[in-house]
Short mmCIF file of C-alpha atoms in Angstrom, two decimals:
data_model
loop_
_atom_site.label_atom_id
_atom_site.label_comp_id
_atom_site.label_asym_id
_atom_site.label_seq_id
_atom_site.Cartn_x
_atom_site.Cartn_y
_atom_site.Cartn_z
CA MET M 10 12.42 57.39 5.08
CA GLN M 11 13.38 56.87 1.46
CA VAL M 12 12.05 54.17 -0.89
CA ARG M 13 12.22 53.52 -4.61
CA SER M 14 9.03 53.74 -6.62
CA ASP M 15 8.99 49.97 -7.13
CA GLN M 16 9.22 49.49 -3.33
CA LEU M 17 6.20 51.71 -2.60
CA PRO M 18 3.51 48.98 -2.85
CA GLN M 19 5.30 46.87 -0.25
CA GLN M 20 5.67 49.87 2.04
CA LEU M 21 1.98 50.76 1.72
CA ALA M 22 1.01 47.19 2.51
CA ARG M 23 2.83 47.46 5.85
CA GLY M 24 0.74 50.46 6.87
CA LEU M 25 0.31 54.11 5.94
CA LYS M 26 2.70 56.82 7.05
CA PRO M 27 1.30 60.31 7.72
CA LEU M 28 3.03 61.87 4.71
CA TYR M 29 4.34 60.82 1.29
CA VAL M 30 6.46 63.00 -0.97
CA ILE M 31 6.89 61.90 -4.60
CA HIS M 32 9.66 63.59 -6.58
CA GLY M 33 11.24 62.87 -9.94
CA ASP M 34 11.02 63.51 -13.67
CA GLU M 35 9.29 60.37 -14.92
CA PRO M 36 5.59 61.29 -15.35
CA LEU M 37 4.22 57.76 -15.67
CA LEU M 38 5.89 56.40 -12.54
CA ALA M 39 5.07 59.54 -10.56
CA GLN M 40 1.42 59.23 -11.55
CA GLU M 41 1.34 55.55 -10.64
CA ALA M 42 2.98 56.23 -7.28
CA GLY M 43 0.39 58.90 -6.52
CA ASP M 44 -2.42 56.56 -7.58
CA ALA M 45 -1.06 53.87 -5.26
CA VAL M 46 -1.04 56.24 -2.27
CA ARG M 47 -4.55 57.47 -3.06
CA ALA M 48 -5.88 53.92 -3.39
CA ALA M 49 -4.32 52.91 -0.06
CA ALA M 50 -5.79 56.03 1.54
CA ARG M 51 -9.29 55.22 0.30
CA ALA M 52 -8.99 51.66 1.55
CA ALA M 53 -7.95 52.99 4.97
CA GLY M 54 -10.97 55.28 5.23
CA TYR M 55 -9.58 58.62 4.05
CA SER M 56 -12.79 59.65 2.35
CA GLU M 57 -12.17 63.41 2.00
CA ARG M 58 -9.59 64.99 -0.28
CA GLU M 59 -8.28 68.51 -0.71
CA VAL M 60 -5.79 69.53 -3.39
CA PHE M 61 -3.53 72.61 -3.32
CA THR M 62 -1.37 73.67 -6.26
CA VAL M 63 1.45 76.08 -5.42
CA SER M 64 1.28 78.47 -8.37
CA GLY M 65 4.06 80.88 -7.50
CA ALA M 66 5.93 82.90 -4.91
CA HIS M 67 2.74 84.64 -3.75
CA PHE M 68 0.83 81.46 -2.95
CA ASP M 69 -1.17 81.70 0.29
CA TRP M 70 0.05 78.88 2.50
CA SER M 71 -2.46 79.64 5.24
CA GLY M 72 -5.05 77.56 3.43
CA VAL M 73 -2.81 74.51 3.54
CA LEU M 74 -2.05 74.97 7.23
CA GLY M 75 -5.72 75.51 7.98
CA ALA M 76 -6.80 72.41 6.06
CA ALA M 77 -4.42 70.26 8.08
CA GLN M 78 -5.89 71.52 11.36
CA SER M 79 -9.57 71.35 10.41
CA MET M 80 -11.56 68.15 10.82
CA GLY M 81 -13.46 66.57 7.97
CA LEU M 82 -17.12 67.37 7.40
CA PHE M 83 -18.26 64.37 9.42
CA GLY M 84 -15.07 63.82 11.34
CA ASP M 85 -13.74 61.65 8.51
CA GLN M 86 -10.09 61.16 7.79
CA LYS M 87 -8.70 63.50 5.14
CA LEU M 88 -6.18 63.28 2.32
CA ILE M 89 -4.39 66.54 1.50
CA GLU M 90 -2.39 66.82 -1.71
CA ILE M 91 0.17 69.59 -2.17
CA ARG M 92 1.50 70.03 -5.69
CA ILE M 93 4.59 72.19 -6.24
CA PRO M 94 5.29 72.03 -10.02
CA SER M 95 8.36 74.27 -9.81
CA GLY M 96 9.91 72.34 -6.93
CA LYS M 97 10.61 75.69 -5.26
CA PRO M 98 8.24 76.57 -2.41
CA GLY M 99 10.09 79.81 -1.73
CA LYS M 100 11.01 81.30 1.63
CA ASP M 101 7.43 81.47 2.91
CA GLY M 102 6.65 78.02 1.57
CA SER M 103 9.74 76.53 3.18
CA ALA M 104 8.70 77.91 6.57
CA ALA M 105 5.09 76.80 6.04
CA LEU M 106 6.07 73.24 5.11
CA GLN M 107 8.27 72.92 8.19
CA GLN M 108 5.43 74.22 10.34
CA TYR M 109 3.02 71.87 8.59
CA CYS M 110 5.21 68.86 9.43
CA ASP M 111 5.49 69.95 13.08
CA LEU M 112 1.71 70.35 13.50
CA LEU M 113 0.46 67.46 11.38
CA PRO M 114 -2.42 65.90 13.36
CA GLU M 115 -3.84 62.39 13.31
CA GLY M 116 -6.51 61.69 10.74
CA VAL M 117 -4.67 63.60 8.00
CA LEU M 118 -2.65 61.93 5.28
CA THR M 119 -0.53 64.23 3.11
CA LEU M 120 0.73 63.61 -0.42
CA VAL M 121 3.29 66.08 -1.81
CA HIS M 122 4.10 66.12 -5.54
CA LEU M 123 7.44 67.55 -6.70
CA PRO M 124 9.49 67.46 -9.90
CA ARG M 125 13.09 66.30 -9.98
CA LEU M 126 15.08 68.12 -7.30
CA ASP M 127 18.73 69.06 -7.36
CA ARG M 128 21.14 68.36 -4.54
CA GLN M 129 20.63 71.73 -2.92
CA GLN M 130 16.86 71.30 -2.85
CA LEU M 131 17.15 67.80 -1.41
CA GLN M 132 19.23 69.20 1.43
CA GLY M 133 16.84 72.07 2.08
CA ALA M 134 15.25 72.33 5.53
CA TRP M 135 11.73 72.05 4.10
CA PHE M 136 12.50 68.81 2.23
CA GLN M 137 14.34 67.33 5.19
CA ALA M 138 11.24 68.06 7.31
CA LEU M 139 9.04 66.19 4.82
CA GLU M 140 11.35 63.17 4.88
CA ARG M 141 11.50 63.22 8.67
CA VAL M 142 7.75 62.73 9.15
CA GLY M 143 6.98 60.59 6.14
CA VAL M 144 8.16 58.58 3.15
CA SER M 145 10.17 60.01 0.26
CA VAL M 146 9.59 58.27 -3.07
CA ARG M 147 12.18 59.15 -5.69
CA VAL M 148 10.97 58.52 -9.24
CA ASP M 149 13.82 58.17 -11.72
CA PRO M 150 13.58 57.40 -15.44
CA ILE M 151 13.97 53.79 -16.50
CA GLU M 152 17.37 53.60 -18.16
CA ARG M 153 17.86 51.71 -21.42
CA ALA M 154 19.57 48.79 -19.70
CA GLN M 155 16.61 48.43 -17.32
CA LEU M 156 13.89 48.87 -19.93
CA PRO M 157 13.61 45.26 -21.22
CA ALA M 158 13.10 43.94 -17.69
CA TRP M 159 10.53 46.67 -17.02
CA ILE M 160 8.63 45.76 -20.19
CA ALA M 161 8.71 42.05 -19.32
CA GLN M 162 7.39 42.79 -15.84
CA ARG M 163 4.53 44.87 -17.24
CA LEU M 164 3.68 42.17 -19.77
CA ALA M 165 3.54 39.60 -16.99
CA ALA M 166 1.21 41.84 -14.98
CA GLN M 167 -1.27 41.83 -17.86
CA GLY M 168 -0.99 38.07 -18.39
CA GLN M 169 1.36 38.10 -21.37
CA ARG M 170 4.92 36.95 -21.86
CA LEU M 171 7.63 36.54 -24.47
CA PRO M 172 9.45 33.31 -25.38
CA ALA M 173 12.30 32.23 -23.17
CA GLY M 174 15.87 32.53 -24.35
CA GLU M 175 17.33 34.60 -27.15
CA ALA M 176 14.05 35.00 -29.05
CA GLY M 177 12.42 36.69 -26.09
CA GLN M 178 15.46 38.88 -25.38
CA GLN M 179 15.52 39.99 -29.00
CA ALA M 180 11.84 40.94 -28.87
CA LEU M 181 12.37 42.88 -25.64
CA ALA M 182 15.37 44.70 -27.09
CA PHE M 183 13.36 45.60 -30.19
CA PHE M 184 10.51 46.93 -28.03
CA ALA M 185 12.91 48.89 -25.83
CA ASP M 186 14.63 50.50 -28.81
CA ARG M 187 11.29 51.82 -30.04
CA VAL M 188 10.17 53.40 -26.75
CA GLU M 189 13.43 54.43 -25.07
CA GLY M 190 13.13 57.76 -23.32
CA ASN M 191 9.32 57.83 -23.37
CA LEU M 192 7.81 55.60 -20.72
CA LEU M 193 4.33 56.95 -21.37
CA ALA M 194 4.58 55.67 -24.95
CA ALA M 195 5.84 52.32 -23.68
CA HIS M 196 2.85 52.11 -21.35
CA GLN M 197 0.48 52.82 -24.23
CA GLU M 198 2.14 50.16 -26.38
CA LEU M 199 1.75 47.62 -23.59
CA GLN M 200 -1.93 48.50 -23.24
CA LYS M 201 -2.34 48.04 -26.98
CA LEU M 202 -0.80 44.55 -26.80
CA ALA M 203 -3.30 43.66 -24.07
CA LEU M 204 -6.13 44.76 -26.34
CA LEU M 205 -4.83 43.16 -29.53
CA TYR M 206 -3.76 39.76 -28.23
CA PRO M 207 -5.05 37.36 -25.58
CA GLY M 208 -3.04 36.34 -22.55
CA GLY M 209 -0.17 33.98 -23.07
CA GLU M 210 2.98 34.02 -25.16
CA LEU M 211 3.60 36.70 -27.78
CA GLY M 212 5.83 36.24 -30.81
CA PHE M 213 8.39 38.67 -32.18
CA GLU M 214 6.20 39.32 -35.23
CA GLN M 215 3.32 40.45 -33.02
CA ILE M 216 5.59 42.83 -31.08
CA GLU M 217 7.11 44.20 -34.29
CA GLU M 218 3.75 44.79 -35.95
CA ALA M 219 2.12 46.43 -32.93
CA VAL M 220 5.00 48.77 -32.11
CA LEU M 221 5.50 49.90 -35.68
CA ASP M 222 1.82 50.67 -35.96
CA VAL M 223 2.31 53.62 -33.62
CA ALA M 224 5.95 54.48 -34.23
CA ARG M 225 5.54 56.61 -37.33
CA PHE M 226 4.48 53.61 -39.35
CA ASP M 227 4.70 55.13 -42.84
CA VAL M 228 8.15 56.59 -42.30
CA PHE M 229 9.57 53.26 -41.15
CA LYS M 230 7.92 51.53 -44.09
CA LEU M 231 9.75 53.91 -46.42
CA GLY M 232 13.11 52.66 -45.12
CA THR M 233 11.93 49.08 -45.51
CA ALA M 234 10.92 49.68 -49.13
CA VAL M 235 14.31 51.26 -49.91
CA LEU M 236 16.28 48.39 -48.36
CA ALA M 237 14.09 45.90 -50.22
CA GLY M 238 14.98 47.61 -53.51
CA GLN M 239 11.34 48.51 -54.23
CA ALA M 240 12.10 51.70 -56.18
CA GLY M 241 8.63 52.50 -57.43
CA ARG M 242 6.97 51.92 -54.06
CA ALA M 243 9.66 53.87 -52.18
CA LEU M 244 9.30 56.92 -54.43
CA ARG M 245 5.49 56.79 -54.20
CA MET M 246 5.75 56.68 -50.40
CA LEU M 247 8.15 59.62 -50.39
CA ASP M 248 5.72 61.66 -52.48
CA GLY M 249 2.87 60.63 -50.18
CA LEU M 250 4.75 61.69 -47.05
CA LYS M 251 5.44 65.09 -48.60
CA ALA M 252 1.79 65.51 -49.58
CA GLU M 253 0.63 64.61 -46.07
CA GLY M 254 2.82 67.30 -44.54
CA GLU M 255 5.31 64.97 -42.85
CA ALA M 256 8.45 66.72 -41.62
CA ALA M 257 11.39 66.37 -43.99
CA VAL M 258 13.69 66.20 -40.97
CA LEU M 259 11.90 63.07 -39.73
CA VAL M 260 12.02 61.38 -43.13
CA HIS M 261 15.74 62.12 -43.37
CA TRP M 262 16.37 60.81 -39.85
CA THR M 263 14.73 57.50 -40.74
CA LEU M 264 16.72 57.06 -43.94
CA ALA M 265 19.98 58.21 -42.36
CA ASP M 266 19.53 55.84 -39.42
CA ASP M 267 19.36 52.88 -41.82
CA ILE M 268 22.34 54.18 -43.79
CA ARG M 269 24.49 54.58 -40.66
CA ALA M 270 23.49 51.08 -39.54
CA LEU M 271 24.51 49.67 -42.92
CA ALA M 272 27.89 51.40 -42.64
CA ARG M 273 28.45 50.16 -39.07
CA VAL M 274 27.63 46.57 -39.96
CA ARG M 275 29.74 46.70 -43.14
CA ALA M 276 32.70 48.08 -41.15
CA ALA M 277 32.29 45.34 -38.54
CA MET M 278 32.23 42.69 -41.27
CA ASP M 279 35.37 44.17 -42.83
CA GLU M 280 37.04 43.76 -39.43
CA GLY M 281 36.26 40.06 -39.58
CA LYS M 282 33.10 39.83 -37.52
CA PRO M 283 30.40 37.41 -38.73
CA LEU M 284 27.29 39.07 -40.13
CA PRO M 285 24.93 37.82 -37.35
CA MET M 286 27.24 39.25 -34.66
CA ALA M 287 27.61 42.54 -36.51
CA LEU M 288 23.83 42.85 -36.83
CA ARG M 289 23.28 42.21 -33.12
CA GLU M 290 25.88 44.80 -32.14
CA ALA M 291 24.20 47.35 -34.44
CA ARG M 292 20.81 46.51 -32.88
CA VAL M 293 19.23 45.49 -36.17
CA TRP M 294 16.19 43.28 -35.62
CA GLY M 295 13.19 41.73 -37.33
CA GLU M 296 12.42 42.60 -40.93
CA LYS M 297 15.34 45.03 -41.16
CA GLU M 298 17.67 42.21 -40.11
CA ARG M 299 16.53 40.08 -43.04
CA LEU M 300 16.88 43.01 -45.43
CA PHE M 301 20.38 43.79 -44.17
CA GLU M 302 21.36 40.16 -44.71
CA ARG M 303 20.27 40.53 -48.34
CA VAL M 304 21.94 43.87 -48.94
CA LEU M 305 25.28 43.71 -47.13
CA PRO M 306 27.07 40.97 -49.10
CA GLY M 307 26.86 43.21 -52.18
CA LEU M 308 27.63 46.50 -50.44
CA ASP M 309 31.30 47.39 -50.11
CA GLY M 310 32.74 49.78 -47.56
CA GLY M 311 33.33 52.54 -50.11
CA LYS M 312 29.68 52.71 -51.13
CA ALA M 313 28.56 52.54 -47.53
CA GLN M 314 30.71 55.54 -46.62
CA ALA M 315 29.53 57.41 -49.73
CA LEU M 316 25.95 56.94 -48.54
CA VAL M 317 26.90 58.26 -45.09
CA ALA M 318 28.45 61.34 -46.71
CA ALA M 319 25.34 61.85 -48.86
CA ALA M 320 23.11 61.53 -45.80
CA SER M 321 25.24 64.20 -44.10
CA VAL M 322 24.71 66.59 -47.02
CA CYS M 323 20.99 65.84 -47.03
CA ASP M 324 20.90 66.56 -43.30
CA GLY M 325 22.07 70.06 -44.10
CA LEU M 326 19.46 70.45 -46.84
CA VAL M 327 16.54 69.63 -44.55
CA LYS M 328 17.93 72.19 -42.08
CA GLY M 329 18.14 74.98 -44.63
CA LEU M 330 21.76 74.69 -45.84
CA ARG M 331 22.78 74.40 -49.49
CA HIS M 332 25.26 72.30 -51.45
CA PRO M 333 26.45 73.20 -54.98
CA ASP M 334 25.95 69.68 -56.33
CA TRP M 335 22.57 69.00 -54.71
CA PRO M 336 19.04 70.35 -55.26
CA GLU M 337 17.98 73.30 -53.15
CA ASP M 338 14.63 71.77 -52.18
CA ALA M 339 14.85 69.43 -49.18
CA TRP M 340 12.39 66.92 -50.63
CA ASP M 341 14.31 66.79 -53.93
CA GLY M 342 17.40 66.10 -51.83
CA LEU M 343 15.60 63.29 -50.02
CA ARG M 344 14.56 61.87 -53.39
CA ARG M 345 18.20 61.81 -54.51
CA LEU M 346 19.25 60.14 -51.25
CA VAL M 347 16.57 57.49 -51.75
CA LEU M 348 17.72 56.85 -55.33
CA MET M 349 21.38 56.66 -54.28
CA THR M 350 20.54 54.17 -51.55
CA LEU M 351 18.40 52.10 -53.93
CA ASP M 352 21.29 52.00 -56.39
CA ALA M 353 23.81 51.03 -53.72
CA VAL M 354 21.73 48.20 -52.27
CA ALA M 355 20.77 46.85 -55.69
CA THR M 356 24.07 47.08 -57.61
CA PRO M 357 27.04 44.79 -56.81
CA PRO M 358 30.25 46.73 -56.11
CA ARG M 359 32.80 46.96 -58.88
CA ARG M 360 36.22 45.61 -58.13
CA GLY M 361 38.80 48.29 -57.62
CA GLN M 362 36.21 51.07 -57.61
CA PRO M 363 37.55 53.95 -55.49
CA ALA M 364 35.42 55.53 -52.80
CA PRO M 365 33.93 58.88 -53.83
CA ALA M 366 35.47 62.03 -52.46
CA PRO M 367 33.79 63.29 -49.29
CA LEU M 368 31.08 65.91 -49.73
CA THR M 369 31.12 69.23 -47.93
CA LEU M 370 28.35 71.62 -46.95
CA LYS M 371 28.13 75.29 -47.79
CA ALA M 372 25.71 77.63 -46.08
#
């Protein structure tokens, strides 16, 4: 029997099966699925628990088989957990798991933990035996398109919500962009919101402030200072990040991400799209949206592409490459990129000014 991780609570409510196998590569959802099975087992009177971790090809499976056949200390029902981190039980393990499923007695509930399995493993005799006697729970990552709905559901579970309509969708999209690919981080951000704010409706500003607090706050503030034209503050922040040991690669990524977004929005505007539509398509939200609205009317396409080319050169510098017209030190290169961006966002374009020639990297 196969169920999705979000269907597991309903299945558990209808009654426990003798075996559950949880497999997938999303740690948070796998942990929550295991917690749900354990909680249901405790509620049903499974008061004893034994855990076996399969550490390699020479693991002794006789202990697992023996535990399934032995009664609890006082005849209590028993929960047995089998963890196979590699997802490969081996030849002996495959035979043992099939035997385990054939001999599984009453009074024993089994929980098997596995990583993501490939097609061949899913069709293996040992896995088919597990599915035959129990419930298979496949835990897949939450894709970007599903993430806003997942966040909204989690907010609702903790008594919080976002405004209806476009304002709420914008806040969810902003949240999702900051935690995509790391559901554990998303979970932590949601817990923080529950601690920071009471139940009820949250505003975009609250979401923006809370998420940025944990998402490399200082680095993102550097980009904000540059777009705002705050030259002195931006250069002080850059020096501070260097002194604190921040990775130059990360600082460059933050600056380059803003530069590429500026170029995408400028190109969309040059194609005739209104600025609000171009900003939405480029996924520019919150404070950055307001800064882009200030900067873009005075930024022509030539300067935008020159900044992209400069960011490309700087990318090489922070990775150890050299360019004849740029400083050798990565942080000096970042300083030049910051100054170039400050100049571009602060100076109106000159009519008829040609775009600079593209820059090339030399090792």
